[in-house]
Structures are given as structure tokens and as C-alpha cells.
CSV table of C-alpha atoms and ligand atoms in Angstrom, one decimal:
chain,number,residue,atom,x,y,z
A,24,MET,CA,-5.1,-28.6,-32.4
A,25,PRO,CA,-4.4,-29.7,-28.8
A,26,ASP,CA,-2.1,-27.7,-26.6
A,27,THR,CA,0.3,-30.4,-26.1
A,28,LEU,CA,3.8,-31.7,-27.2
A,29,THR,CA,4.3,-35.0,-28.4
A,30,ILE,CA,7.8,-36.2,-27.5
A,31,THR,CA,9.3,-39.7,-28.9
A,32,ASP,CA,12.3,-41.0,-26.9
A,33,ASN,CA,14.3,-42.6,-29.7
A,34,ARG,CA,16.2,-44.6,-26.8
A,35,THR,CA,13.1,-46.7,-26.1
A,36,GLY,CA,10.7,-45.7,-29.0
A,37,LYS,CA,8.1,-44.7,-26.5
A,38,THR,CA,5.8,-41.6,-27.3
A,39,TYR,CA,4.6,-39.1,-24.6
A,40,GLU,CA,2.2,-36.3,-24.8
A,41,VAL,CA,2.9,-33.3,-22.4
A,42,PRO,CA,0.5,-30.4,-21.8
A,43,ILE,CA,1.6,-26.9,-23.1
A,44,SER,CA,0.3,-24.0,-21.0
A,45,ASP,CA,1.4,-20.2,-21.4
A,46,GLY,CA,4.0,-21.1,-24.1
A,47,THR,CA,5.8,-23.7,-21.5
A,48,ILE,CA,5.8,-27.2,-20.7
A,49,ARG,CA,6.3,-28.4,-17.1
A,50,ALA,CA,9.9,-29.7,-16.5
A,51,MET,CA,8.4,-32.2,-14.2
A,52,ASP,CA,6.5,-33.7,-17.1
A,53,LEU,CA,9.8,-35.0,-18.5
A,54,ARG,CA,10.6,-36.9,-15.6
A,55,GLN,CA,8.1,-39.8,-16.7
A,56,ILE,CA,10.5,-40.2,-19.6
A,57,ARG,CA,12.5,-43.1,-18.7
A,58,THR,CA,14.6,-45.9,-20.2
A,59,GLY,CA,14.0,-48.3,-17.4
A,60,PRO,CA,12.7,-48.5,-13.8
A,61,ASP,CA,16.2,-47.6,-12.5
A,62,ASP,CA,16.4,-44.3,-14.6
A,63,PHE,CA,15.8,-41.2,-12.7
A,64,GLY,CA,14.0,-39.8,-15.6
A,65,LEU,CA,14.5,-36.9,-18.1
A,66,MET,CA,15.5,-33.3,-16.8
A,67,SER,CA,15.9,-30.3,-18.6
A,68,TYR,CA,19.6,-28.6,-18.6
A,69,ASP,CA,19.6,-24.8,-18.3
A,70,PRO,CA,22.5,-23.3,-17.1
A,71,ALA,CA,22.1,-19.6,-16.2
A,72,PHE,CA,18.1,-20.1,-16.7
A,73,THR,CA,18.2,-18.9,-20.3
A,74,ASN,CA,15.2,-20.5,-21.3
A,75,THR,CA,13.3,-21.2,-18.0
A,76,ALA,CA,10.6,-19.8,-16.3
A,77,SER,CA,11.0,-20.2,-12.7
A,78,CYS,CA,7.6,-18.6,-11.5
A,79,ARG,CA,4.2,-17.1,-12.7
A,80,SER,CA,4.5,-13.2,-12.1
A,81,ALA,CA,1.9,-10.5,-12.6
A,82,ILE,CA,4.4,-7.7,-11.7
A,83,THR,CA,6.6,-6.6,-14.6
A,84,TYR,CA,6.1,-7.4,-18.4
A,85,ILE,CA,9.0,-7.0,-20.9
A,86,ASP,CA,8.8,-7.5,-24.4
A,87,GLY,CA,12.5,-7.8,-25.2
A,88,ASP,CA,12.3,-7.9,-28.9
A,89,ARG,CA,10.1,-4.7,-29.2
A,90,GLY,CA,11.9,-2.8,-26.1
A,91,VAL,CA,8.7,-2.7,-24.0
A,92,LEU,CA,8.8,-2.4,-20.3
A,93,GLU,CA,5.6,-2.4,-18.2
A,94,TYR,CA,5.0,-2.3,-14.6
A,95,ARG,CA,1.6,-4.0,-13.7
A,96,GLY,CA,0.5,-3.3,-17.4
A,97,TYR,CA,1.4,0.6,-17.2
A,98,PRO,CA,4.2,1.5,-19.9
A,99,ILE,CA,7.5,2.8,-18.0
A,100,GLU,CA,7.1,6.0,-20.4
A,101,GLN,CA,3.8,7.1,-18.5
A,102,LEU,CA,5.2,6.2,-15.2
A,103,ALA,CA,8.5,8.0,-15.7
A,104,GLU,CA,6.5,11.0,-16.7
A,105,LYS,CA,3.5,11.2,-14.6
A,106,SER,CA,4.0,9.0,-11.4
A,107,THR,CA,6.4,9.5,-8.4
A,108,TYR,CA,8.7,6.7,-7.0
A,109,LEU,CA,6.5,6.1,-3.9
A,110,GLU,CA,3.3,5.8,-6.0
A,111,THR,CA,5.1,3.3,-8.5
A,112,ALA,CA,6.5,1.3,-5.4
A,113,TYR,CA,2.9,1.0,-4.4
A,114,LEU,CA,1.9,0.0,-7.9
A,115,ILE,CA,4.5,-2.6,-8.2
A,116,ILE,CA,3.8,-4.1,-4.7
A,117,TYR,CA,0.0,-3.8,-4.4
A,118,GLY,CA,-0.7,-4.3,-8.2
A,119,LYS,CA,-2.7,-1.1,-8.6
A,120,LEU,CA,-2.5,2.6,-8.7
A,121,PRO,CA,-3.3,3.9,-5.1
A,122,THR,CA,-6.3,6.2,-4.5
A,123,ALA,CA,-5.5,9.5,-3.1
A,124,ASN,CA,-6.0,8.1,0.6
A,125,GLU,CA,-4.3,5.2,-0.1
A,126,LEU,CA,-1.2,7.1,-1.6
A,127,GLU,CA,-1.3,9.4,1.6
A,128,GLU,CA,-1.4,6.3,4.0
A,129,TRP,CA,1.4,4.7,2.2
A,130,THR,CA,3.7,7.8,1.9
A,131,HIS,CA,3.0,8.4,5.8
A,132,ASN,CA,3.9,4.7,6.5
A,133,ILE,CA,7.2,5.1,4.6
A,134,THR,CA,8.3,8.4,5.8
A,135,TYR,CA,8.0,7.4,9.4
A,136,HIS,CA,10.1,4.2,8.9
A,137,THR,CA,13.1,6.3,7.4
A,138,PHE,CA,15.1,6.4,10.8
A,139,VAL,CA,17.3,3.6,11.7
A,140,HIS,CA,18.2,2.5,15.0
A,141,GLU,CA,21.4,4.5,16.5
A,142,ASN,CA,23.3,1.3,16.8
A,143,ILE,CA,23.2,1.0,13.0
A,144,LYS,CA,25.2,4.2,12.9
A,145,LYS,CA,28.0,2.5,15.3
A,146,PHE,CA,27.8,-0.7,12.9
A,147,LEU,CA,28.2,1.5,9.8
A,148,GLU,CA,31.3,3.2,11.7
A,149,GLY,CA,32.9,-0.1,12.0
A,150,PHE,CA,33.6,0.0,8.2
A,151,ARG,CA,36.9,1.3,7.0
A,152,TYR,CA,37.0,4.6,5.7
A,153,ASP,CA,37.4,3.6,2.3
A,154,ALA,CA,34.8,0.7,2.2
A,155,HIS,CA,32.7,0.4,-1.0
A,156,PRO,CA,29.1,1.7,0.0
A,157,MET,CA,27.6,-1.2,-1.9
A,158,GLY,CA,29.4,-3.6,0.6
A,159,MET,CA,28.2,-1.5,3.5
A,160,LEU,CA,24.8,-1.5,2.3
A,161,VAL,CA,24.7,-5.3,1.8
A,162,GLY,CA,26.0,-5.9,5.2
A,163,THR,CA,23.7,-3.2,7.0
A,164,VAL,CA,20.5,-4.3,5.3
A,165,GLY,CA,21.6,-8.0,6.1
A,166,ALA,CA,22.1,-6.7,9.6
A,167,LEU,CA,18.6,-5.2,10.1
A,168,SER,CA,17.2,-8.8,10.5
A,169,THR,CA,18.8,-8.5,13.9
A,170,PHE,CA,17.2,-5.6,15.0
A,171,TYR,CA,13.5,-6.7,13.7
A,172,PRO,CA,13.4,-10.3,14.7
A,173,ASP,CA,9.6,-10.4,14.1
A,174,ALA,CA,10.6,-10.4,10.2
A,175,ARG,CA,11.0,-14.1,10.5
A,176,HIS,CA,7.3,-14.5,10.5
A,177,VAL,CA,7.1,-14.6,6.8
A,178,ASP,CA,3.9,-16.2,6.7
A,179,ASP,CA,2.2,-13.4,8.6
A,180,PRO,CA,0.6,-10.8,6.3
A,181,ASP,CA,1.0,-8.0,9.2
A,182,SER,CA,4.6,-8.8,9.4
A,183,ARG,CA,5.2,-8.8,5.9
A,184,GLU,CA,3.6,-5.5,5.6
A,185,MET,CA,5.8,-4.0,8.3
A,186,GLN,CA,9.1,-5.2,6.6
A,187,THR,CA,7.9,-4.0,3.3
A,188,TRP,CA,7.6,-0.1,4.7
A,189,ARG,CA,10.9,-0.7,6.8
A,190,LEU,CA,12.8,-2.0,4.1
A,191,ILE,CA,11.9,0.6,1.3
A,192,ALA,CA,12.1,3.4,4.0
A,193,LYS,CA,15.6,2.5,5.2
A,194,MET,CA,17.4,1.8,2.2
A,195,PRO,CA,17.9,5.4,1.5
A,196,THR,CA,18.9,6.1,5.0
A,197,ILE,CA,21.8,3.2,5.1
A,198,ALA,CA,22.8,4.4,1.4
A,199,ALA,CA,23.4,8.2,2.3
A,200,PHE,CA,24.9,7.1,5.9
A,201,ALA,CA,27.4,5.0,3.9
A,202,TYR,CA,28.2,7.8,1.7
A,203,ARG,CA,28.6,10.1,4.6
A,204,HIS,CA,30.7,7.7,6.3
A,205,ASN,CA,33.1,7.5,3.1
A,206,ARG,CA,33.5,11.1,3.2
A,207,GLY,CA,34.1,11.3,6.8
A,208,MET,CA,31.0,13.5,7.2
A,209,PRO,CA,28.6,13.5,10.1
A,210,PHE,CA,25.3,11.4,9.4
A,211,VAL,CA,22.1,13.4,8.5
A,212,TYR,CA,18.9,12.2,9.8
A,213,PRO,CA,16.1,12.1,7.7
A,214,ASP,CA,13.8,15.0,7.1
A,215,ASN,CA,10.1,13.8,7.0
A,216,GLU,CA,9.0,16.9,5.4
A,217,LEU,CA,10.6,16.3,2.2
A,218,SER,CA,9.8,13.8,-0.6
A,219,PHE,CA,11.4,10.3,-0.8
A,220,ALA,CA,13.9,11.7,-3.2
A,221,GLY,CA,14.4,15.0,-1.6
A,222,ASN,CA,15.0,13.6,1.6
A,223,PHE,CA,17.7,11.1,0.3
A,224,LEU,CA,19.7,14.3,-1.3
A,225,SER,CA,19.2,16.0,2.1
A,226,MET,CA,20.7,13.0,4.0
A,227,LEU,CA,23.6,13.2,1.4
A,228,TRP,CA,24.4,16.8,1.0
A,229,LYS,CA,23.0,18.9,3.8
A,230,MET,CA,25.8,20.6,5.4
A,231,SER,CA,25.6,23.3,8.0
A,232,GLU,CA,22.0,24.9,6.8
A,233,ALA,CA,19.1,24.6,8.9
A,234,LYS,CA,16.9,23.0,6.3
A,235,TYR,CA,18.1,21.4,3.0
A,236,GLN,CA,16.1,22.6,-0.1
A,237,PRO,CA,16.7,20.1,-3.1
A,238,ASN,CA,16.9,21.6,-6.4
A,239,PRO,CA,13.4,20.6,-8.0
A,240,VAL,CA,14.8,19.6,-11.3
A,241,LEU,CA,17.4,17.2,-9.5
A,242,GLU,CA,15.1,15.9,-7.3
A,243,ARG,CA,12.6,15.0,-10.2
A,244,ALA,CA,15.6,13.5,-12.0
A,245,VAL,CA,16.2,11.3,-9.0
A,246,GLN,CA,12.4,10.3,-8.9
A,247,VAL,CA,12.6,9.5,-12.6
A,248,LEU,CA,15.7,7.2,-12.1
A,249,PHE,CA,14.1,5.4,-9.2
A,250,ILE,CA,11.1,4.8,-11.2
A,251,LEU,CA,13.0,3.2,-13.9
A,252,HIS,CA,15.0,1.0,-11.7
A,253,ALA,CA,12.2,-0.2,-9.5
A,254,ASP,CA,11.6,-3.6,-11.0
A,255,HIS,CA,12.9,-5.4,-14.1
A,256,GLU,CA,11.3,-9.0,-13.4
A,257,GLN,CA,13.2,-12.2,-13.0
A,258,ASN,CA,16.8,-10.5,-13.1
A,259,CYS,CA,19.9,-11.9,-11.2
A,260,SER,CA,19.1,-10.1,-7.9
A,261,ALA,CA,15.2,-10.8,-8.1
A,262,ASN,CA,16.3,-14.4,-8.5
A,263,ALA,CA,18.5,-14.1,-5.7
A,264,MET,CA,15.7,-12.4,-3.3
A,265,ARG,CA,13.2,-15.3,-4.1
A,266,SER,CA,15.6,-18.0,-4.0
A,267,VAL,CA,16.9,-17.0,-0.6
A,268,GLY,CA,13.5,-16.1,0.5
A,269,SER,CA,12.1,-19.4,-0.5
A,270,SER,CA,13.7,-20.8,2.3
A,271,ARG,CA,11.7,-18.8,4.6
A,272,SER,CA,14.5,-16.7,5.7
A,273,ASP,CA,13.7,-13.0,6.9
A,274,PRO,CA,13.3,-10.4,3.9
A,275,TYR,CA,16.2,-8.5,5.4
A,276,SER,CA,18.5,-11.3,4.8
A,277,ALA,CA,17.0,-12.0,1.4
A,278,THR,CA,17.4,-8.3,0.6
A,279,ALA,CA,21.1,-8.6,1.5
A,280,ALA,CA,21.3,-11.5,-0.9
A,281,ALA,CA,19.7,-9.6,-3.8
A,282,ALA,CA,21.8,-6.4,-3.2
A,283,ALA,CA,24.9,-8.7,-3.2
A,284,ALA,CA,23.8,-10.1,-6.7
A,285,LEU,CA,23.2,-6.4,-7.7
A,286,TYR,CA,26.6,-5.7,-6.9
A,287,GLY,CA,28.1,-7.6,-9.7
A,288,PRO,CA,29.6,-5.9,-12.9
A,289,LEU,CA,27.3,-7.7,-15.2
A,290,HIS,CA,24.3,-6.4,-13.1
A,291,GLY,CA,23.6,-3.4,-11.1
A,292,GLY,CA,27.9,-2.8,-11.0
A,293,ALA,CA,27.7,-2.0,-14.6
A,294,ASN,CA,26.8,1.7,-14.3
A,295,GLU,CA,30.1,1.9,-12.2
A,296,GLU,CA,32.2,0.0,-14.5
A,297,VAL,CA,30.6,2.3,-17.6
A,298,LEU,CA,32.0,5.6,-15.9
A,299,ARG,CA,35.3,3.7,-15.5
A,300,MET,CA,35.3,2.8,-19.0
A,301,LEU,CA,34.3,6.1,-20.5
A,302,THR,CA,37.2,7.6,-18.1
A,303,GLU,CA,39.7,5.2,-19.5
A,304,ILE,CA,38.7,5.8,-23.1
A,305,GLY,CA,39.1,9.7,-22.2
A,306,ASP,CA,38.7,11.0,-25.5
A,307,LYS,CA,36.1,10.7,-28.3
A,308,LYS,CA,38.8,9.9,-31.0
A,309,ARG,CA,40.0,6.7,-29.0
A,310,VAL,CA,36.3,5.3,-29.2
A,311,PRO,CA,37.3,3.2,-32.5
A,312,GLU,CA,40.2,1.5,-30.9
A,313,PHE,CA,38.2,0.5,-28.0
A,314,VAL,CA,35.2,-0.8,-29.9
A,315,LYS,CA,37.6,-2.9,-31.7
A,316,ARG,CA,39.1,-4.3,-28.4
A,317,PHE,CA,35.7,-5.1,-27.1
A,318,LYS,CA,34.8,-7.0,-30.5
A,319,SER,CA,38.1,-9.2,-29.9
A,320,GLY,CA,36.8,-10.0,-26.7
A,321,GLU,CA,39.3,-7.8,-24.7
A,322,GLY,CA,36.7,-6.5,-22.0
A,323,ARG,CA,32.9,-5.7,-22.7
A,324,LEU,CA,31.2,-2.7,-23.7
A,325,MET,CA,29.9,-2.2,-20.4
A,326,GLY,CA,26.3,-0.8,-20.5
A,327,PHE,CA,25.7,-2.5,-23.6
A,328,GLY,CA,23.7,-5.8,-24.1
A,329,HIS,CA,21.0,-7.3,-22.2
A,330,ARG,CA,19.7,-11.2,-21.6
A,331,VAL,CA,16.1,-10.0,-22.4
A,332,TYR,CA,16.2,-6.9,-24.6
A,333,LYS,CA,17.2,-7.5,-28.1
A,334,ASN,CA,16.2,-3.7,-29.0
A,335,TYR,CA,17.0,-0.5,-27.1
A,336,ASP,CA,16.2,-0.6,-23.5
A,337,PRO,CA,13.2,2.0,-23.1
A,338,ARG,CA,14.9,3.0,-19.8
A,339,ALA,CA,17.9,4.1,-21.7
A,340,LYS,CA,15.9,6.3,-23.8
A,341,ILE,CA,14.2,8.0,-21.1
A,342,ILE,CA,17.6,8.2,-19.1
A,343,LYS,CA,19.2,10.0,-22.1
A,344,ARG,CA,16.3,12.8,-22.0
A,345,THR,CA,16.6,13.0,-18.3
A,346,ALA,CA,20.2,14.0,-18.7
A,347,ASP,CA,19.7,16.8,-20.9
A,348,GLN,CA,17.4,18.3,-17.7
A,349,VAL,CA,20.0,17.7,-15.4
A,350,PHE,CA,22.9,19.0,-17.6
A,351,GLU,CA,20.9,22.4,-17.8
A,352,ILE,CA,21.5,22.5,-13.8
A,353,THR,CA,24.8,21.1,-13.4
A,354,GLY,CA,26.6,21.8,-16.7
A,355,ARG,CA,27.1,19.0,-19.3
A,356,ASN,CA,29.2,16.2,-18.3
A,357,PRO,CA,32.0,15.7,-20.9
A,358,MET,CA,31.6,11.8,-20.6
A,359,LEU,CA,28.3,12.1,-22.4
A,360,ASP,CA,30.1,13.0,-25.7
A,361,ILE,CA,32.3,9.9,-25.4
A,362,ALA,CA,29.1,7.6,-24.8
A,363,LEU,CA,27.2,9.2,-27.6
A,364,GLU,CA,30.2,8.4,-30.0
A,365,LEU,CA,30.3,4.8,-28.5
A,366,GLU,CA,26.5,4.4,-29.1
A,367,ARG,CA,26.8,5.7,-32.5
A,368,ILE,CA,29.9,3.5,-33.6
A,369,ALA,CA,28.6,0.5,-31.9
A,370,LEU,CA,25.1,0.7,-33.6
A,371,GLU,CA,26.6,0.8,-36.9
A,372,ASP,CA,28.9,-2.1,-36.4
A,373,ASP,CA,28.1,-5.6,-37.6
A,374,TYR,CA,29.5,-7.3,-34.3
A,375,PHE,CA,26.8,-5.2,-32.2
A,376,ILE,CA,24.0,-5.6,-34.9
A,377,GLU,CA,24.5,-9.1,-35.4
A,378,ARG,CA,24.2,-9.8,-31.8
A,379,LYS,CA,21.6,-7.4,-31.0
A,380,LEU,CA,23.6,-5.3,-28.6
A,381,TYR,CA,22.1,-2.0,-27.5
A,382,PRO,CA,22.6,0.4,-24.8
A,383,ASN,CA,21.0,-0.7,-21.5
A,384,VAL,CA,19.8,1.2,-18.4
A,385,ASP,CA,23.4,1.6,-17.1
A,386,PHE,CA,24.8,3.2,-20.2
A,387,TYR,CA,23.6,6.5,-19.4
A,388,SER,CA,22.7,6.3,-15.7
A,389,GLY,CA,26.2,6.9,-14.5
A,390,ILE,CA,26.7,10.0,-16.4
A,391,ILE,CA,23.7,11.6,-14.8
A,392,TYR,CA,25.0,10.3,-11.4
A,393,GLN,CA,28.3,11.7,-11.8
A,394,ALA,CA,26.8,15.1,-13.0
A,395,LEU,CA,24.8,15.0,-9.7
A,396,GLY,CA,28.1,14.7,-7.9
A,397,PHE,CA,28.0,11.0,-6.9
A,398,PRO,CA,31.3,9.3,-6.8
A,399,VAL,CA,31.3,6.1,-9.0
A,400,GLU,CA,31.0,3.7,-6.0
A,401,MET,CA,27.7,5.0,-5.1
A,402,PHE,CA,26.2,4.1,-8.7
A,403,PRO,CA,25.3,0.5,-7.8
A,404,VAL,CA,23.7,1.8,-4.6
A,405,LEU,CA,21.7,4.3,-6.4
A,406,PHE,CA,20.3,1.3,-8.2
A,407,ALA,CA,19.5,-0.6,-5.0
A,408,ILE,CA,17.5,1.8,-3.2
A,409,PRO,CA,14.8,1.9,-5.8
A,410,ARG,CA,15.1,-1.9,-6.8
A,411,THR,CA,14.2,-2.6,-3.1
A,412,ALA,CA,10.3,-2.1,-4.2
A,413,GLY,CA,10.8,-4.5,-6.9
A,414,TRP,CA,12.6,-7.1,-4.4
A,415,VAL,CA,10.0,-6.7,-1.8
A,416,ALA,CA,7.2,-7.3,-4.5
A,417,GLN,CA,9.0,-10.3,-6.1
A,418,TRP,CA,9.4,-11.8,-2.5
A,419,ARG,CA,5.8,-11.1,-1.4
A,420,GLU,CA,4.4,-12.8,-4.6
A,421,MET,CA,6.8,-15.8,-4.2
A,422,ILE,CA,5.8,-16.3,-0.4
A,423,THR,CA,2.0,-16.2,-1.4
A,424,ASP,CA,2.3,-18.5,-4.4
A,425,PRO,CA,1.2,-21.9,-3.5
A,426,GLU,CA,3.0,-23.3,-6.4
A,427,GLN,CA,6.4,-22.3,-5.1
A,428,LYS,CA,8.5,-24.3,-2.8
A,429,ILE,CA,12.2,-23.9,-1.5
A,430,ALA,CA,14.3,-23.4,-4.7
A,431,ARG,CA,16.4,-26.0,-5.2
A,432,PRO,CA,17.8,-26.7,-8.8
A,433,ARG,CA,19.0,-30.0,-9.8
A,434,GLN,CA,22.6,-30.8,-11.4
A,435,VAL,CA,24.1,-32.9,-14.2
A,436,TYR,CA,27.0,-34.6,-11.7
A,437,THR,CA,30.3,-34.7,-13.6
A,438,GLY,CA,32.7,-35.7,-10.7
A,439,ALA,CA,34.4,-38.9,-9.5
A,440,ARG,CA,32.3,-41.8,-7.7
A,441,GLY,CA,33.1,-44.2,-5.3
A,442,CYS,CA,36.8,-43.4,-4.5
A,443,THR,CA,38.4,-45.1,-1.4
A,444,TYR,CA,39.8,-42.6,1.3
A,445,VAL,CA,43.6,-42.9,1.3
A,446,PRO,CA,45.4,-41.8,4.6
A,447,LEU,CA,47.7,-38.4,4.2
A,448,GLY,CA,50.9,-40.3,4.4
A,449,GLU,CA,49.8,-42.9,1.8
A,450,ARG,CA,49.2,-40.3,-1.0
A,451,GLY,CA,51.5,-39.9,-3.9
B,517,CMC,N1,30.2,-6.1,-25.1
B,517,CMC,C1,30.7,-7.1,-26.1
B,517,CMC,N2,30.3,-8.1,-26.6
B,517,CMC,C2,29.2,-8.5,-25.9
B,517,CMC,C3,28.5,-7.6,-24.8
B,517,CMC,C4,29.1,-6.3,-24.5
B,517,CMC,N3,28.7,-5.7,-23.7
B,517,CMC,N4,27.5,-8.2,-24.3
B,517,CMC,C5,27.4,-9.4,-25.0
B,517,CMC,N5,28.3,-9.8,-26.0
B,517,CMC,C6,28.4,-10.7,-26.8
B,517,CMC,C7,28.9,-11.8,-26.4
B,517,CMC,O1,30.5,-12.1,-26.2
B,517,CMC,C8,28.5,-13.0,-26.9
B,517,CMC,O2,29.1,-13.0,-28.2
B,517,CMC,P1,29.5,-14.5,-28.8
B,517,CMC,O3,27.9,-15.0,-29.2
B,517,CMC,O4,30.3,-14.3,-30.0
B,517,CMC,O5,29.9,-15.6,-27.7
B,517,CMC,C9,26.9,-12.5,-27.3
B,517,CMC,O6,27.2,-10.9,-27.3
B,517,CMC,C10,25.9,-13.0,-26.3
B,517,CMC,O7,26.5,-12.5,-24.9
B,517,CMC,P2,26.2,-13.3,-23.5
B,517,CMC,O8,27.2,-12.9,-22.7
B,517,CMC,O9,25.8,-14.9,-23.8
B,517,CMC,O10,24.5,-12.8,-23.3
B,517,CMC,P3,24.0,-12.7,-21.9
B,517,CMC,O11,22.6,-12.6,-22.0
B,517,CMC,O12,24.5,-14.0,-20.9
B,517,CMC,O13,24.6,-11.5,-21.2
B,517,CMC,C11,24.8,-9.0,-20.3
B,517,CMC,C12,23.8,-10.3,-20.8
B,517,CMC,C13,24.1,-8.3,-19.9
B,517,CMC,C14,25.4,-9.9,-18.9
B,517,CMC,C15,26.0,-8.9,-21.1
B,517,CMC,O14,25.4,-8.5,-22.4
B,517,CMC,C16,26.9,-8.1,-20.8
B,517,CMC,O15,28.1,-8.6,-20.3
B,517,CMC,N6,26.6,-6.7,-20.6
B,517,CMC,C17,27.7,-5.6,-20.2
B,517,CMC,C18,27.4,-5.4,-18.7
B,517,CMC,C19,26.3,-4.8,-18.7
B,517,CMC,O16,25.9,-3.6,-19.2
B,517,CMC,N7,25.2,-4.9,-17.7
B,517,CMC,C20,24.1,-4.5,-17.3
B,517,CMC,C21,22.8,-5.1,-17.7
B,517,CMC,S1,21.3,-4.2,-17.7
B,517,CMC,C22,21.2,-3.8,-15.9
B,517,CMC,C23,21.1,-4.9,-15.1
B,517,CMC,O17,20.6,-6.0,-15.4
B,517,CMC,O18,21.5,-4.6,-14.0
């Protein structure tokens, strides 16, 4: 049987044969289907891209029905158990696990780009004391483009490499500075002797001690959370990164757009909303009442449901296990009991079963972040730091893909046409 699709246009009676490859047809192959010479040709209509592949990608594989997630072919469970965040970032960006030398060089390059220009401090100080740290992150990462004008040279592989190091290295510094600004605390400079996660904790929590020593269990928990959040194929923020980057703007501006997309409560802001929701529920006994509300459309059960996963999000499983290790050090977060009860009731409820709504990555991550001492506003920032590796990988893949062009969707126009301008005084 040929790998083709035969389409009959009942308007004209004509038949067309279009090739199928990788389970897709090319939307441009529909354009030949026309009713006459004045017809623009058939388009596909897909609001929110629910069934449209916008690129070919070799970075992250998801099987949403089976709950499978792999970075470059490596199962997330193995990486969360055995890898470090920087090694995983290397894998995601370069497509293979590094050798010992490559890892050392990569770690060195990231570690030696963690400092930010002193003016970035002044820039951050310009924000109000209660500015949302995610808003500060979005603004500040965008501002990096003014510090590194060479980043415009997106077609130069050396420039791309340099911006890759800078972006991954500076995100934790900006994030920690945003946090310290909110708290009215002095900024703590990076400590190059610590690991990527350890240094981040030092920049957040260090006070008057000469050297901050992270608790190894908590440091590892942060590494695991960073690994789990490193990439997730064509999600809303990756799509923003690719779309903005496709106009050949610099990667800092594109990352600001990606972080802005992540900020929203339906994406990376969901972890913040989960904690607000759990706090509002307040007691296990009130869970059934809230589940009823979510079913009636009064709000959503935040941290549940996913566009791609129609099964338990594998990241949520790992996070649940990590929570137990964290709680041994920090003490149990009472929010966990409410979350477990919510999960239990929702997973037995027909509404959630029929719609295949399961806990996603954001359901349990906030409970750990809170136990670690983070205010809820920092949760999306904690998502953005590791996701930078994914954004950069998606951007690099897009820039070097000969099939890609400036992202520019079509529309179905539904507005008025041919109106005649009426002067202000003559309008009714
Ligand atoms: N609570 C209650 N009902 C829900 C939920 C939920 N969390 N999620 C989906 N539904 C219902 C929705 O009302 C719809 O019902 P119906 O068919 O009767 O209209 C059905 O399930 C399908 O939902 P959808 O909105 O068409 O699905 P989507 O693929 O467009 O949305 C989602 C995916 C993640 C935006 C959505 O599930 C949601 O809003 N979840 C809560 C927010 C959340 O946890 N986001 C984090 C996602 S994972 C991490 C990340 O991407 O950053």
C-alpha cells in the first residue's frame, strides 16, 4: 500500500493524492486543492496547534498515552536517578552524553559565566520591593541582550555557543538576585566551587557565614527537580522560543518570550497556583467540596491534566518520591496530605477518568519547593532555570534546521471588509 492519502474534493469532484511521511501530511500539500483559479487553496485550521507538528525534533520524546518521557532517547527515570543537571543539559543540547573531558569543560564553561554585569544589579534594584520574581526574570533576561550585542549573530556557531553558556549560567544568578531583592537582602555572588544546584542555594540562602554548605540531600533534590524540568518538547514556552527566535532575534530576547509564556498559570505558573489552591482548601475534609467545584467548571484542579499526557506524568511520580527524601530533612509539609487526598478522589472520579486527567509535574513540585523554604512566587522561576537548557536546545535546533523559516501562521479572517472611513463628527 502506498504511503499516501487520497482526498476527494466534493466541491469539484477532483481527487488528489498527497504523501504521508512520519504519520503526517504536509499542510502545504493541501494548497493545491482549489475550486478555481481565484481560490487561495485549502488550509488546515488548528487553533492552539492541537494536531499540528510545527517542526522535526530529535530532542525530547513523549508518549503521552503510556506516560513515557525521554531526553535524546534516555528515559527520564534513569537521568533523574543517575545524572546531574549540567550533564543532562549537555545531553539535551548536544544530543549525546558527554565524555569525562567534555563534561569537565562544559561544567567549567558554565561555572565561569555565572556572574552578571554589575549594572544588572542596578537594573534589578529598579523593580518594586514586591515585584513578582518571574516578572523580574523575564525583564532581566531580555535585558541581557543589551549587554551582549554579539548575540545578534545567530548564524555564527561560536556566538550560539557563547550565548548557550551565558544563558544557562546566568539564569540562576538572576533568579537568586530577584529573590534577594524581594526579601530586601544583599545579593550573594556565585560561588564557583559549588555545584550548579549548590551555588544556586548559596546565592539564595547564604547569610554571614564565610562559605555556604548546602545540605547534600536538598542539593540533590534540587538537581532532580532541575533534571525533570529541563525540556518537554513543543510546549507553550518552547514554541514561543522557536517562534520569536525564527525572526532571527537574539536568544536573550527569545528566552524572555519563552519565560513570559512559562509565567502563565496554565503552564509553569501552575505550580504556584497549586499551592494557592491547596492553601485555600486548607483541610483534607474539604477536598470533595472542591472537586465538585472543579467538575462544575468553577476553577480548575491545578496541577492536573496535560495536552500530551493522557496518563500519569512520569515526572510527577519521581517528584512524589523526591518529596519523601526532602521531608526527612525539612519535616513533612502538611499540604502533602491535602494533595494526596485530592489525587485519590480525583483519580476515582468519572469526570477525571473520562477526560484522562492525571497529576502533572506541577502537582507535587510546589509542595517540595515550599518545604525547601521558597515563597510561592518563586515556583515558576524554579521551573524557568532548568528549562533554559531546553529552550536553548530547541532554539539551536530551529536555527540550524534548513526547513524552518520565520514562524508565521495563517488565519481565517472573520472581520468586516471594504468599509468607508466616516469622519468623527459624522459617526452615529
Ligand atoms: N481541572 C478540571 N478540568 C479540567 C482540567 C483541570 N485541571 N484540565 C482539563 N480539564 C477538562 C476541561 O474542562 C475539558 O473538559 P470538557 O471536555 O468537558 O470541556 C477537558 O478536560 C479537556 O481540557 P482542555 O482544556 O481542552 O485540555 P488542554 O489540552 O487544552 O489543556 C491544560 C491542558 C494543562 C492547560 C489543562 O489540563 C489545565 O488547565 N490544567 C491545569 C493547569 C496545569 O496544571 N497546567 C500545568 C501543565 S503541566 C506543566 C506545564 O506545561 O507547564
